[in-house]
Coordinates of C-alpha atoms in Angstrom, one line a residue:
Chain A
M1 CA -15.8 30.9 -25.0
S2 CA -18.4 29.9 -27.4
T3 CA -20.0 33.3 -27.9
S4 CA -20.1 34.2 -31.6
A5 CA -18.6 37.6 -31.0
Q6 CA -15.2 36.0 -30.3
V7 CA -12.6 36.0 -33.1
H8 CA -10.8 33.0 -34.4
V9 CA -7.5 33.4 -32.6
P10 CA -8.6 33.1 -29.0
R11 CA -10.8 30.2 -30.0
A12 CA -7.8 28.3 -31.5
F13 CA -5.8 29.1 -28.4
G14 CA -8.7 27.9 -26.3
K15 CA -8.7 24.6 -28.2
A16 CA -4.9 24.2 -27.8
A17 CA -5.0 25.0 -24.1
L18 CA -7.9 22.7 -23.3
P19 CA -6.0 19.5 -22.8
Y20 CA -3.4 21.3 -20.7
A21 CA -6.1 22.9 -18.6
L22 CA -7.8 19.5 -18.0
V23 CA -4.5 17.8 -16.9
A24 CA -3.2 20.8 -14.9
P25 CA -4.6 20.0 -11.4
A26 CA -3.1 16.5 -11.6
I27 CA 0.2 18.0 -12.6
L28 CA 0.0 20.4 -9.7
V29 CA -0.6 17.6 -7.2
A30 CA 2.3 15.6 -8.7
L31 CA 4.6 18.7 -8.5
G32 CA 3.5 19.5 -5.0
I33 CA 3.7 16.1 -3.5
A34 CA 6.6 14.4 -5.4
V35 CA 8.8 16.7 -7.5
L36 CA 9.0 19.8 -5.2
P37 CA 9.6 17.7 -2.0
L38 CA 12.4 15.7 -3.7
L39 CA 14.2 18.9 -4.9
Y40 CA 13.7 20.4 -1.5
A41 CA 15.1 17.3 0.2
L42 CA 18.2 17.6 -2.1
W43 CA 18.6 21.3 -1.1
L44 CA 18.0 20.5 2.6
S45 CA 20.6 17.7 2.6
F46 CA 23.3 20.3 2.0
Q47 CA 22.2 22.5 4.9
D48 CA 23.5 22.5 8.5
W49 CA 20.3 22.3 10.6
Y50 CA 20.1 21.0 14.1
L51 CA 17.0 22.5 15.7
L52 CA 18.4 22.7 19.1
R53 CA 21.4 24.9 17.9
N54 CA 20.0 26.9 15.0
P55 CA 16.3 27.4 14.3
Q56 CA 17.0 28.2 10.6
P57 CA 18.9 26.1 8.1
V58 CA 22.4 27.4 7.1
W59 CA 24.6 26.2 4.2
G60 CA 26.7 23.3 5.5
G61 CA 28.0 21.8 2.3
L62 CA 28.8 18.1 2.7
V63 CA 28.5 18.2 6.5
N64 CA 25.5 15.8 6.6
F65 CA 27.1 13.3 4.2
E66 CA 30.3 13.3 6.2
A67 CA 28.3 12.6 9.3
L68 CA 26.5 9.8 7.6
L69 CA 29.7 7.9 6.9
T70 CA 30.8 7.8 10.5
D71 CA 27.4 7.1 12.0
G72 CA 27.7 3.6 13.3
A73 CA 24.0 3.2 14.2
L74 CA 23.1 4.3 10.7
W75 CA 25.4 1.7 9.1
R76 CA 23.8 -1.0 11.2
A77 CA 20.4 0.2 10.2
F78 CA 21.6 0.1 6.6
W79 CA 22.7 -3.5 6.6
R80 CA 19.6 -4.5 8.6
T81 CA 17.5 -2.9 5.9
W82 CA 19.0 -5.2 3.3
I83 CA 18.3 -8.2 5.4
W84 CA 14.8 -6.9 5.9
T85 CA 14.3 -6.2 2.1
L86 CA 15.7 -9.4 0.8
G87 CA 14.0 -11.4 3.6
T88 CA 10.6 -9.8 2.8
V89 CA 10.9 -10.6 -0.9
A90 CA 12.1 -14.2 -0.2
V91 CA 9.1 -14.8 2.1
E92 CA 6.7 -13.3 -0.5
I93 CA 8.0 -15.6 -3.2
A94 CA 8.1 -18.7 -1.0
L95 CA 4.5 -18.1 0.1
A96 CA 3.1 -16.9 -3.2
L97 CA 4.5 -19.5 -5.6
P98 CA 2.8 -22.5 -4.2
L99 CA -0.4 -20.6 -3.6
A100 CA -0.4 -19.3 -7.1
L101 CA 0.1 -22.8 -8.5
L102 CA -2.7 -24.1 -6.4
L103 CA -5.1 -21.2 -7.4
N104 CA -4.4 -21.6 -11.1
R105 CA -7.4 -23.9 -11.5
D106 CA -10.8 -23.1 -12.9
T107 CA -13.0 -24.1 -9.9
T108 CA -15.4 -22.0 -7.8
I109 CA -13.2 -22.5 -4.7
A110 CA -10.0 -21.4 -6.5
R111 CA -11.7 -18.2 -7.9
L112 CA -13.2 -17.4 -4.5
A113 CA -9.8 -18.0 -2.8
S114 CA -7.9 -15.8 -5.2
A115 CA -10.2 -12.9 -4.2
L116 CA -10.0 -13.6 -0.5
I117 CA -6.2 -14.0 -0.6
L118 CA -6.0 -10.3 -1.3
L119 CA -7.1 -9.5 2.3
P120 CA -3.6 -9.2 3.9
W121 CA -2.6 -6.8 1.1
V122 CA -5.6 -4.5 1.3
M123 CA -5.9 -4.3 5.1
P124 CA -4.2 -1.3 6.8
F125 CA -0.8 -1.9 8.5
I126 CA -2.2 -0.6 11.7
V127 CA -4.8 -3.3 12.0
L128 CA -2.5 -6.1 11.0
G129 CA 0.4 -4.8 13.2
Y130 CA -1.8 -4.8 16.3
G131 CA -3.4 -8.1 15.3
W132 CA 0.0 -9.8 15.2
R133 CA 1.1 -8.1 18.4
F134 CA -2.0 -9.6 20.0
L135 CA -1.1 -13.1 18.6
L136 CA 2.4 -12.8 19.9
D137 CA 1.5 -11.3 23.3
S138 CA 2.9 -13.2 26.2
E139 CA -0.3 -13.1 28.2
V140 CA -3.1 -13.6 25.7
G141 CA -1.4 -14.6 22.4
A142 CA -2.3 -17.9 20.9
L143 CA 0.8 -17.9 18.6
H144 CA 3.0 -17.1 21.6
A145 CA 1.7 -20.2 23.4
L146 CA 2.5 -22.3 20.3
L147 CA 6.0 -20.8 20.0
Q148 CA 6.5 -21.4 23.8
F149 CA 5.5 -25.0 23.3
F150 CA 8.2 -25.5 20.7
G151 CA 10.7 -23.8 22.8
I152 CA 11.3 -20.9 20.4
A153 CA 9.8 -18.2 22.8
G154 CA 10.5 -17.9 26.5
N155 CA 8.2 -16.4 29.0
S156 CA 8.4 -13.0 27.3
S157 CA 7.0 -12.4 23.8
I158 CA 9.5 -12.9 21.0
L159 CA 8.9 -9.3 20.0
N160 CA 11.1 -8.5 23.1
D161 CA 13.9 -10.8 21.9
P162 CA 16.5 -8.7 20.0
N163 CA 17.5 -11.8 17.9
L164 CA 14.0 -13.0 16.9
A165 CA 12.0 -9.7 16.6
L166 CA 13.6 -8.8 13.2
A167 CA 13.0 -12.3 11.8
V168 CA 9.3 -12.5 12.9
I169 CA 8.5 -9.0 11.7
T170 CA 10.2 -9.7 8.4
F171 CA 8.1 -12.7 8.0
I172 CA 4.9 -10.7 8.7
S173 CA 6.1 -8.1 6.2
G174 CA 6.4 -10.9 3.6
W175 CA 3.0 -12.3 4.5
K176 CA 1.4 -8.9 4.0
G177 CA 3.0 -8.4 0.6
M178 CA 2.5 -12.0 -0.7
P179 CA -1.0 -11.4 -2.2
F180 CA 0.4 -9.0 -4.7
M181 CA 2.9 -11.6 -5.9
V182 CA 0.1 -14.2 -6.0
L183 CA -2.0 -12.0 -8.2
A184 CA 0.9 -11.3 -10.6
L185 CA 2.0 -14.9 -10.8
L186 CA -1.6 -16.0 -11.4
A187 CA -1.8 -13.7 -14.4
A188 CA 1.5 -15.0 -15.7
L189 CA 0.5 -18.6 -15.2
K190 CA -2.8 -18.1 -17.0
S191 CA -1.0 -16.8 -20.0
I192 CA 1.0 -20.0 -20.5
P193 CA -0.6 -22.0 -23.4
D194 CA -1.9 -25.4 -22.5
E195 CA -0.4 -26.8 -25.6
L196 CA 3.1 -26.5 -24.1
Y197 CA 2.1 -28.8 -21.2
E198 CA 0.4 -31.2 -23.5
A199 CA 3.4 -31.4 -25.8
A200 CA 5.6 -32.0 -22.8
A201 CA 3.4 -34.7 -21.5
I202 CA 3.5 -36.5 -24.8
D203 CA 7.3 -36.3 -24.7
G204 CA 7.1 -38.0 -21.4
A205 CA 8.1 -35.1 -19.1
G206 CA 7.1 -35.6 -15.4
P207 CA 5.4 -32.9 -13.3
W208 CA 8.7 -31.6 -11.8
Q209 CA 10.3 -31.5 -15.4
R210 CA 7.3 -29.7 -16.7
F211 CA 7.5 -27.1 -13.8
A212 CA 11.2 -26.6 -14.3
S213 CA 11.2 -26.4 -18.1
I214 CA 7.9 -24.7 -18.9
T215 CA 6.3 -23.0 -15.8
L216 CA 9.4 -21.5 -14.2
P217 CA 10.9 -19.9 -17.4
S218 CA 7.5 -18.4 -18.2
I219 CA 7.0 -16.7 -14.8
Q220 CA 10.6 -15.7 -13.8
N221 CA 10.3 -12.4 -15.6
T222 CA 7.1 -11.5 -13.7
M223 CA 8.8 -12.8 -10.5
L224 CA 11.7 -10.4 -11.1
I225 CA 9.7 -7.3 -11.9
I226 CA 7.2 -7.7 -9.1
G227 CA 10.0 -8.8 -6.7
L228 CA 11.7 -5.5 -7.5
V229 CA 8.5 -3.5 -6.9
L230 CA 7.9 -5.3 -3.6
G231 CA 11.6 -4.9 -2.7
I232 CA 11.4 -1.2 -3.2
L233 CA 8.3 -1.1 -1.0
A234 CA 10.1 -3.1 1.7
F235 CA 13.2 -1.0 1.4
Y236 CA 11.1 2.0 2.3
S237 CA 9.1 0.3 5.1
F238 CA 8.2 2.1 8.2
D239 CA 4.7 1.1 9.4
L240 CA 5.1 -2.5 10.4
P241 CA 8.4 -2.4 12.5
W242 CA 7.2 0.9 14.0
I243 CA 3.7 -0.3 15.0
M244 CA 5.0 -3.6 16.2
A245 CA 8.2 -2.7 18.1
R246 CA 9.0 1.0 17.6
G247 CA 12.3 -0.1 16.0
G248 CA 13.2 -2.0 19.2
P249 CA 14.1 -4.0 21.2
Q250 CA 17.6 -2.3 21.3
D251 CA 17.3 -1.1 17.7
A252 CA 16.9 -4.7 16.5
T253 CA 14.1 -3.7 14.0
T254 CA 15.3 -0.1 13.3
I255 CA 15.5 0.0 9.5
L256 CA 16.4 3.1 7.5
G257 CA 12.8 4.4 7.4
I258 CA 12.7 4.4 11.2
T259 CA 16.2 5.9 11.5
M260 CA 15.1 8.7 9.3
F261 CA 11.8 9.3 11.2
K262 CA 13.7 9.4 14.5
A263 CA 16.3 11.8 13.0
V264 CA 13.5 14.3 12.4
F265 CA 11.2 13.8 15.4
T266 CA 13.5 12.6 18.1
D267 CA 16.9 14.0 17.3
L268 CA 15.5 17.2 15.6
R269 CA 17.9 17.0 12.7
P270 CA 15.7 17.5 9.6
A271 CA 18.7 18.2 7.3
Y272 CA 20.4 15.0 8.4
A273 CA 17.2 13.1 7.8
A274 CA 17.0 14.7 4.3
A275 CA 20.5 13.5 3.5
I276 CA 19.5 9.9 4.6
S277 CA 16.5 10.1 2.2
V278 CA 18.7 11.4 -0.7
V279 CA 21.2 8.5 -0.2
M280 CA 18.3 6.0 0.0
L281 CA 17.0 7.2 -3.3
V282 CA 20.4 6.9 -5.0
I283 CA 21.0 3.4 -3.6
L284 CA 17.5 2.3 -4.7
A285 CA 18.0 3.7 -8.2
A286 CA 21.3 1.9 -8.6
A287 CA 20.0 -1.4 -7.1
S288 CA 16.9 -1.3 -9.4
F289 CA 19.1 -0.6 -12.4
L290 CA 21.4 -3.5 -11.6
T291 CA 18.5 -5.9 -11.0
L292 CA 16.9 -5.1 -14.3
K293 CA 20.3 -5.3 -16.1
L294 CA 21.0 -8.8 -14.6
G295 CA 17.5 -9.9 -15.4
R296 CA 17.7 -9.0 -19.1
R297 CA 21.0 -10.9 -19.7
P298 CA 19.6 -14.4 -20.5
Chain B
M1 CA -6.5 -39.1 -17.1
N2 CA -10.3 -39.8 -17.1
R3 CA -12.9 -37.3 -16.1
G4 CA -13.8 -38.9 -12.7
N5 CA -10.1 -38.9 -11.8
K6 CA -9.7 -35.3 -12.7
R7 CA -12.7 -34.3 -10.7
L8 CA -11.4 -36.1 -7.7
R9 CA -8.0 -34.4 -8.1
N10 CA -9.7 -31.0 -8.3
A11 CA -11.7 -31.7 -5.2
L12 CA -8.7 -32.7 -3.2
L13 CA -6.8 -29.6 -4.4
D14 CA -9.9 -27.5 -3.5
I15 CA -9.7 -28.9 0.1
L16 CA -6.0 -28.1 0.3
T17 CA -6.8 -24.6 -1.0
I18 CA -9.4 -24.0 1.7
M19 CA -7.0 -25.2 4.4
L20 CA -4.1 -23.1 3.2
L21 CA -6.3 -20.1 2.7
G22 CA -7.6 -20.5 6.3
L23 CA -4.0 -20.7 7.6
V24 CA -3.0 -17.6 5.7
L25 CA -6.0 -15.6 6.8
L26 CA -5.9 -17.0 10.4
P27 CA -4.4 -13.8 11.9
I28 CA -7.1 -11.7 10.4
I29 CA -9.9 -14.1 11.4
W30 CA -8.4 -14.0 15.0
V31 CA -8.6 -10.2 15.1
F32 CA -12.3 -10.3 14.1
I33 CA -13.2 -13.0 16.6
A34 CA -11.3 -11.3 19.5
S35 CA -13.3 -8.2 19.0
I36 CA -16.6 -9.9 19.8
R37 CA -15.6 -12.0 22.9
P38 CA -15.1 -11.0 26.6
D39 CA -11.5 -10.4 27.7
A40 CA -11.7 -13.4 30.1
D41 CA -12.6 -15.5 27.1
I42 CA -9.7 -14.0 25.1
M43 CA -7.3 -15.2 27.8
S44 CA -8.2 -18.8 27.0
R45 CA -6.2 -18.4 23.7
S46 CA -8.5 -20.7 21.8
L47 CA -10.0 -19.6 18.5
I48 CA -13.5 -20.8 19.3
P49 CA -15.3 -18.2 21.4
M50 CA -17.3 -19.4 24.5
Q51 CA -19.3 -16.2 24.7
I52 CA -20.1 -13.5 22.3
T53 CA -20.4 -9.8 23.4
F54 CA -20.5 -6.5 21.6
D55 CA -19.3 -4.6 24.7
H56 CA -16.0 -3.8 23.1
F57 CA -17.8 -1.9 20.3
A58 CA -20.1 -0.3 22.7
E59 CA -17.1 0.9 24.6
I60 CA -15.1 2.4 21.7
F61 CA -18.2 4.1 20.3
S62 CA -18.8 5.7 23.7
R63 CA -15.3 7.2 23.8
G64 CA -15.0 10.8 22.8
D65 CA -11.5 10.6 21.4
F66 CA -12.4 7.6 19.2
L67 CA -15.6 9.4 17.8
V68 CA -13.6 12.5 17.0
A69 CA -11.0 10.4 15.2
L70 CA -13.9 8.6 13.3
R71 CA -15.3 11.9 12.2
N72 CA -11.8 13.2 11.1
S73 CA -11.1 10.0 9.1
L74 CA -14.5 10.3 7.4
I75 CA -13.9 14.0 6.5
V76 CA -10.4 13.4 5.2
G77 CA -11.3 10.2 3.4
S78 CA -14.4 11.7 1.7
L79 CA -12.5 14.9 0.7
V80 CA -9.7 12.7 -0.7
A81 CA -12.2 10.6 -2.7
V82 CA -14.0 13.6 -4.1
C83 CA -10.9 15.5 -5.0
T84 CA -9.3 12.4 -6.5
V85 CA -12.2 11.9 -8.8
L86 CA -12.5 15.6 -9.7
I87 CA -8.9 15.8 -10.6
A88 CA -8.4 12.4 -12.2
V89 CA -11.4 12.4 -14.6
P90 CA -10.4 15.5 -16.5
A91 CA -6.7 14.4 -16.4
A92 CA -7.5 10.9 -17.7
Y93 CA -9.7 12.4 -20.4
S94 CA -7.0 14.8 -21.5
L95 CA -4.3 12.0 -21.7
S96 CA -6.7 9.7 -23.5
R97 CA -8.4 11.9 -26.1
F98 CA -5.9 14.6 -27.1
T99 CA -2.5 14.5 -28.7
Y100 CA -0.3 17.3 -27.6
L101 CA 3.2 18.3 -26.9
G102 CA 4.5 16.8 -23.6
R103 CA 1.6 14.4 -23.2
D104 CA 3.7 11.3 -22.7
F105 CA 6.0 13.0 -20.3
I106 CA 3.0 14.3 -18.3
G107 CA 1.6 10.7 -18.2
F108 CA 5.0 9.4 -17.0
L109 CA 5.3 12.1 -14.3
I110 CA 1.9 11.2 -12.9
L111 CA 2.7 7.5 -12.9
A112 CA 6.1 8.1 -11.4
T113 CA 4.5 9.7 -8.3
Q114 CA 2.7 6.4 -7.7
M115 CA 6.1 4.6 -7.5
L116 CA 7.4 7.0 -4.9
P117 CA 7.0 5.7 -1.4
A118 CA 5.8 8.0 1.3
V119 CA 9.0 7.6 3.3
A120 CA 11.0 9.0 0.4
V121 CA 9.3 12.4 0.6
L122 CA 8.3 12.4 4.3
V123 CA 11.1 14.7 5.6
P124 CA 10.7 17.6 3.0
L125 CA 6.9 17.3 3.2
V126 CA 6.9 17.7 7.0
V127 CA 9.3 20.6 6.8
I128 CA 7.4 22.4 4.1
I129 CA 4.0 21.8 5.8
R130 CA 5.3 23.0 9.1
S131 CA 6.8 26.2 7.6
L132 CA 3.4 26.9 5.9
G133 CA 1.9 26.7 9.4
L134 CA -0.3 23.7 8.3
A135 CA 0.9 21.1 10.7
N136 CA -1.9 19.6 12.7
T137 CA -4.5 20.5 10.2
L138 CA -6.8 18.2 8.2
T139 CA -6.1 20.3 5.2
A140 CA -2.5 19.2 5.0
L141 CA -3.4 15.6 5.6
T142 CA -6.0 15.7 2.8
F143 CA -3.5 17.2 0.4
T144 CA -0.8 14.6 1.1
H145 CA -3.3 11.8 1.0
L146 CA -4.2 12.8 -2.6
A147 CA -0.9 11.3 -3.7
L148 CA -2.0 7.9 -2.5
G149 CA -4.7 7.2 -5.0
L150 CA -4.6 9.9 -7.6
P151 CA -1.9 8.5 -10.0
I152 CA -3.4 5.1 -10.2
A153 CA -6.8 6.7 -10.6
V154 CA -5.7 8.7 -13.6
W155 CA -4.2 5.6 -15.3
M156 CA -7.1 3.4 -14.6
L157 CA -9.6 5.9 -15.9
K158 CA -7.4 6.5 -18.9
G159 CA -7.7 2.8 -19.8
Y160 CA -11.5 3.0 -19.4
I161 CA -11.8 6.1 -21.5
D162 CA -9.6 4.6 -24.2
A163 CA -12.1 1.8 -24.4
V164 CA -15.0 4.1 -25.1
P165 CA -15.4 4.6 -28.9
R166 CA -14.6 8.1 -30.0
E167 CA -17.5 7.9 -32.4
L168 CA -20.0 8.1 -29.6
E169 CA -18.6 11.5 -28.6
E170 CA -18.2 12.7 -32.2
A171 CA -21.9 11.9 -32.9
A172 CA -22.8 14.2 -29.9
V173 CA -20.5 16.9 -31.2
I174 CA -22.2 16.8 -34.6
D175 CA -25.5 17.2 -32.8
G176 CA -24.2 20.5 -31.4
S177 CA -22.6 19.6 -28.1
S178 CA -19.2 20.9 -27.1
Q179 CA -16.4 18.3 -26.6
L180 CA -16.5 18.7 -22.9
G181 CA -20.3 18.4 -22.9
A182 CA -19.9 15.2 -24.9
M183 CA -17.5 14.0 -22.3
V184 CA -19.8 14.7 -19.4
R185 CA -23.0 13.4 -21.1
I186 CA -21.7 10.5 -23.1
T187 CA -18.3 9.2 -21.7
L188 CA -18.8 9.9 -18.0
P189 CA -21.9 7.8 -17.6
L190 CA -20.2 4.9 -19.4
I191 CA -17.2 4.9 -17.1
R192 CA -19.2 5.5 -13.9
P193 CA -18.4 2.1 -12.3
A194 CA -14.7 2.9 -12.7
V195 CA -15.2 6.4 -11.3
V196 CA -16.9 4.9 -8.3
A197 CA -14.1 2.3 -8.0
V198 CA -11.2 4.9 -8.0
G199 CA -13.1 7.1 -5.5
T200 CA -13.6 4.1 -3.2
F201 CA -10.0 3.2 -3.6
A202 CA -8.8 6.7 -2.7
F203 CA -11.1 6.7 0.4
V204 CA -9.8 3.3 1.6
L205 CA -6.2 4.3 1.2
S206 CA -6.7 7.5 3.1
W207 CA -8.7 5.7 5.8
G208 CA -6.0 3.4 6.8
E209 CA -2.9 5.6 6.2
F210 CA -0.6 5.7 9.1
L211 CA 2.8 7.3 8.5
L212 CA 1.8 10.7 7.1
A213 CA -0.8 11.1 9.9
L214 CA 1.7 10.2 12.5
A215 CA 4.2 12.7 11.1
L216 CA 1.8 15.6 10.5
I217 CA -0.8 15.2 13.4
T218 CA -0.1 15.5 17.1
S219 CA -3.1 17.1 18.7
A220 CA -6.0 15.0 19.8
E221 CA -8.8 16.9 18.0
V222 CA -7.4 16.3 14.5
K223 CA -6.2 12.7 15.0
T224 CA -7.4 10.1 12.5
L225 CA -8.5 6.5 13.3
P226 CA -5.1 4.8 12.9
L227 CA -3.6 7.2 15.4
A228 CA -6.6 6.8 17.8
L229 CA -6.1 3.1 17.8
Q230 CA -2.7 3.7 19.4
T231 CA -4.3 5.7 22.2
L232 CA -6.6 2.8 23.0
F233 CA -3.5 1.3 24.6
D234 CA -4.6 2.9 27.9
P235 CA -2.1 1.8 30.6
Y236 CA -4.8 1.8 33.2
S237 CA -7.7 0.1 31.6
F238 CA -6.2 -1.7 28.7
S239 CA -8.2 -4.4 27.0
W240 CA -7.1 -6.4 23.9
G241 CA -10.8 -6.8 23.0
V242 CA -11.2 -3.0 22.8
V243 CA -8.1 -2.7 20.6
M244 CA -9.2 -5.4 18.3
A245 CA -12.7 -3.9 18.1
G246 CA -11.0 -0.6 17.0
G247 CA -9.0 -2.6 14.5
V248 CA -12.2 -4.1 13.1
V249 CA -13.7 -0.6 12.7
I250 CA -10.7 0.5 10.7
A251 CA -10.5 -2.7 8.7
A252 CA -14.3 -3.2 8.0
P253 CA -14.8 -0.5 5.3
T254 CA -11.5 -1.5 3.6
V255 CA -12.6 -5.2 3.5
V256 CA -16.1 -4.5 2.3
L257 CA -15.4 -1.8 -0.2
F258 CA -12.4 -3.8 -1.6
L259 CA -14.4 -6.9 -2.2
L260 CA -17.1 -4.7 -3.9
F261 CA -14.5 -2.8 -5.9
R262 CA -13.0 -6.1 -7.2
N263 CA -16.3 -7.2 -8.7
Q264 CA -16.9 -3.7 -10.1
L265 CA -13.5 -3.8 -11.9
V266 CA -14.3 -7.1 -13.5
G267 CA -17.8 -6.3 -14.5
G268 CA -17.0 -2.6 -15.0
L269 CA -17.3 -1.1 -18.3
T270 CA -19.1 -3.8 -20.3
A271 CA -22.0 -3.9 -17.8
G272 CA -22.2 0.0 -17.9
G273 CA -22.2 0.0 -21.6
I274 CA -25.0 -2.6 -22.0
K275 CA -27.2 -1.0 -19.4
G276 CA -26.6 2.4 -21.0

C-alpha cells in the first residue's frame, strides 16, 4: 500500500477503509453471536418444528405462540420467574446496602474487604452451585444441620422440599449477584460530598435523618439502574437452578431459562423454544422501559 | 467528635466488617477447606479440619476424564483470550482514533452484545451450530465464548487508548512511521497492562462458562471442566471431598487472576506510562 508506484485514489480509499477494516472482525463476531441468532430465533419462532415428527422446519405461522398461551407449565414457570427475579434483586439490595455503607470508610480493612467481597461475583456458578449443594446436603452439610436445628429442614435436604427450594436458591442467586451492587453503591456513596453531611450535622440532623435525606436520594438512581441490570441477568438465569436442582423438585425451581432448555433438549421442540425466547425478549424490553420511565418521574 | 473517639469507632466498624465479610464468604471458605480434608472428617460438619490431606487432588489429577477436560478448558480459554485481544485491540483503536460514518452505531452494536444474556441466543445458536455440523467441537465453543469478554474488552481498551495522547503517535508519524506502526510501537506498549487484563478476563470467563458448554458438548473427549465436575458425581464411589477439590481447581485461576487483574486495573495505565 505504501509503494510509491500507487496513485492517489487507492491510497485515499485505503485511508478511508482503514478504520472499518480494523473494527470489522469485532463486528463480525457481534453479528455472528448476537444479531444473526436473534433474527434466526424470530424466523424459527414462526416455524412448525417438532423433531420427532418432522426433521426439517416448516412454516407454521402463529402455531407456537398459540401453544404458548395454553401451556399451563409454561405459565407457572413465567410467574415463578418473576418471583425469582424480584426476589434475587431484593436479596441483592438487602445484602449490599449495609455492606456498602460499612465499606465506605478509608481504612485498610475496608479497602481489603471491598476487594474480597467480589469473590462470589467472580467465581463460576458451577463451583458455587456445588458448594451450596454440599452445605445443604442432608448427610454432610453444615448448613443443613443448622436448618434442622431450627426446625426449618427435616431429615431430607431443603433442596428436596418443593416449597423451600425456590426460596433458598433465590437467596443464593442474590448472594452471588450482591458484590456487583456493593461495587456500584460504593462508587455512588463516594461521590456524595462530605459538606452535605457536615451541613446536615450542623442543622442537628441525626444519623437516620442524614441517611434518609442525603444518602438514600443520592444512591437511589444507581440502585435502580444496577437493580435493572441485575434483574435482567436474573430473568435470564439458568445455571444456578439447573446445577442445584435441575429445575426440580417437581418443577419448583423451573424458571423460563430452564423451560426453554428443556423444550430444546428434552422435548425436541426447537421452534417452540425459539418462540419462548422471543416472548422473553419482548417482555424484558417492556419491563426495562417501564422501570426506567418510572424511575425518571421524580 | 475527637480523634481518639473516631479511631475507636473505625476500629469497631473494622471488626464488624471482618465478621460480616467472613460470614458472606463462608460458603466459599468451606469449599476450599472441604477439598483438603478426608471424607470422614467432612462428615463431622465442623469448619475446623482435624486432618489435612491432598488425596482428593491426587485423585482428580489421576482421572483421565478430568485431565482431558483440563486440557480442553486450557485450549478453549487460551484461544478465546488470544482471539479476544487480537480482535479487540484494533477495534478499540478504530473506535478511539478515527471519526467515520457509523462509528457510534458500531460502538453501540458491540456494547449491546455484552448486554445480551446467553440464554437469549441459546436456541438459535445451538440450531445454527448443529446444522453447520460443528456440535461437539471446541471450535464452536471457542467462537461462542468470544461473546463473553469481547465487547467489554473493546470498551475498556477504547477508554485506555483515549487516555494516550495523540501527540505521541503524531510524533512517530512525523518521524516516518505509518499510523498502524505508531499504534503498535507507541500506543500498544502503553496500554499493555490493560491488554493483559482483558485477555485474562476473557480466559477466566471462558474457563468457568457452563451453559453454552452444556448445550453444545455431549461427548467426553471435548468436555470442559465445568461439565467434568458434574461427572465427578460418580454413583459408585462418590466423594464430596473430590467434588470440592474439582471445584477448587475450577475456582483457583479465577480467584487468583481476578485479584491480580483488579490491581492491574487500578495501577494500569499510569504505571505503564511512567515505566515507559
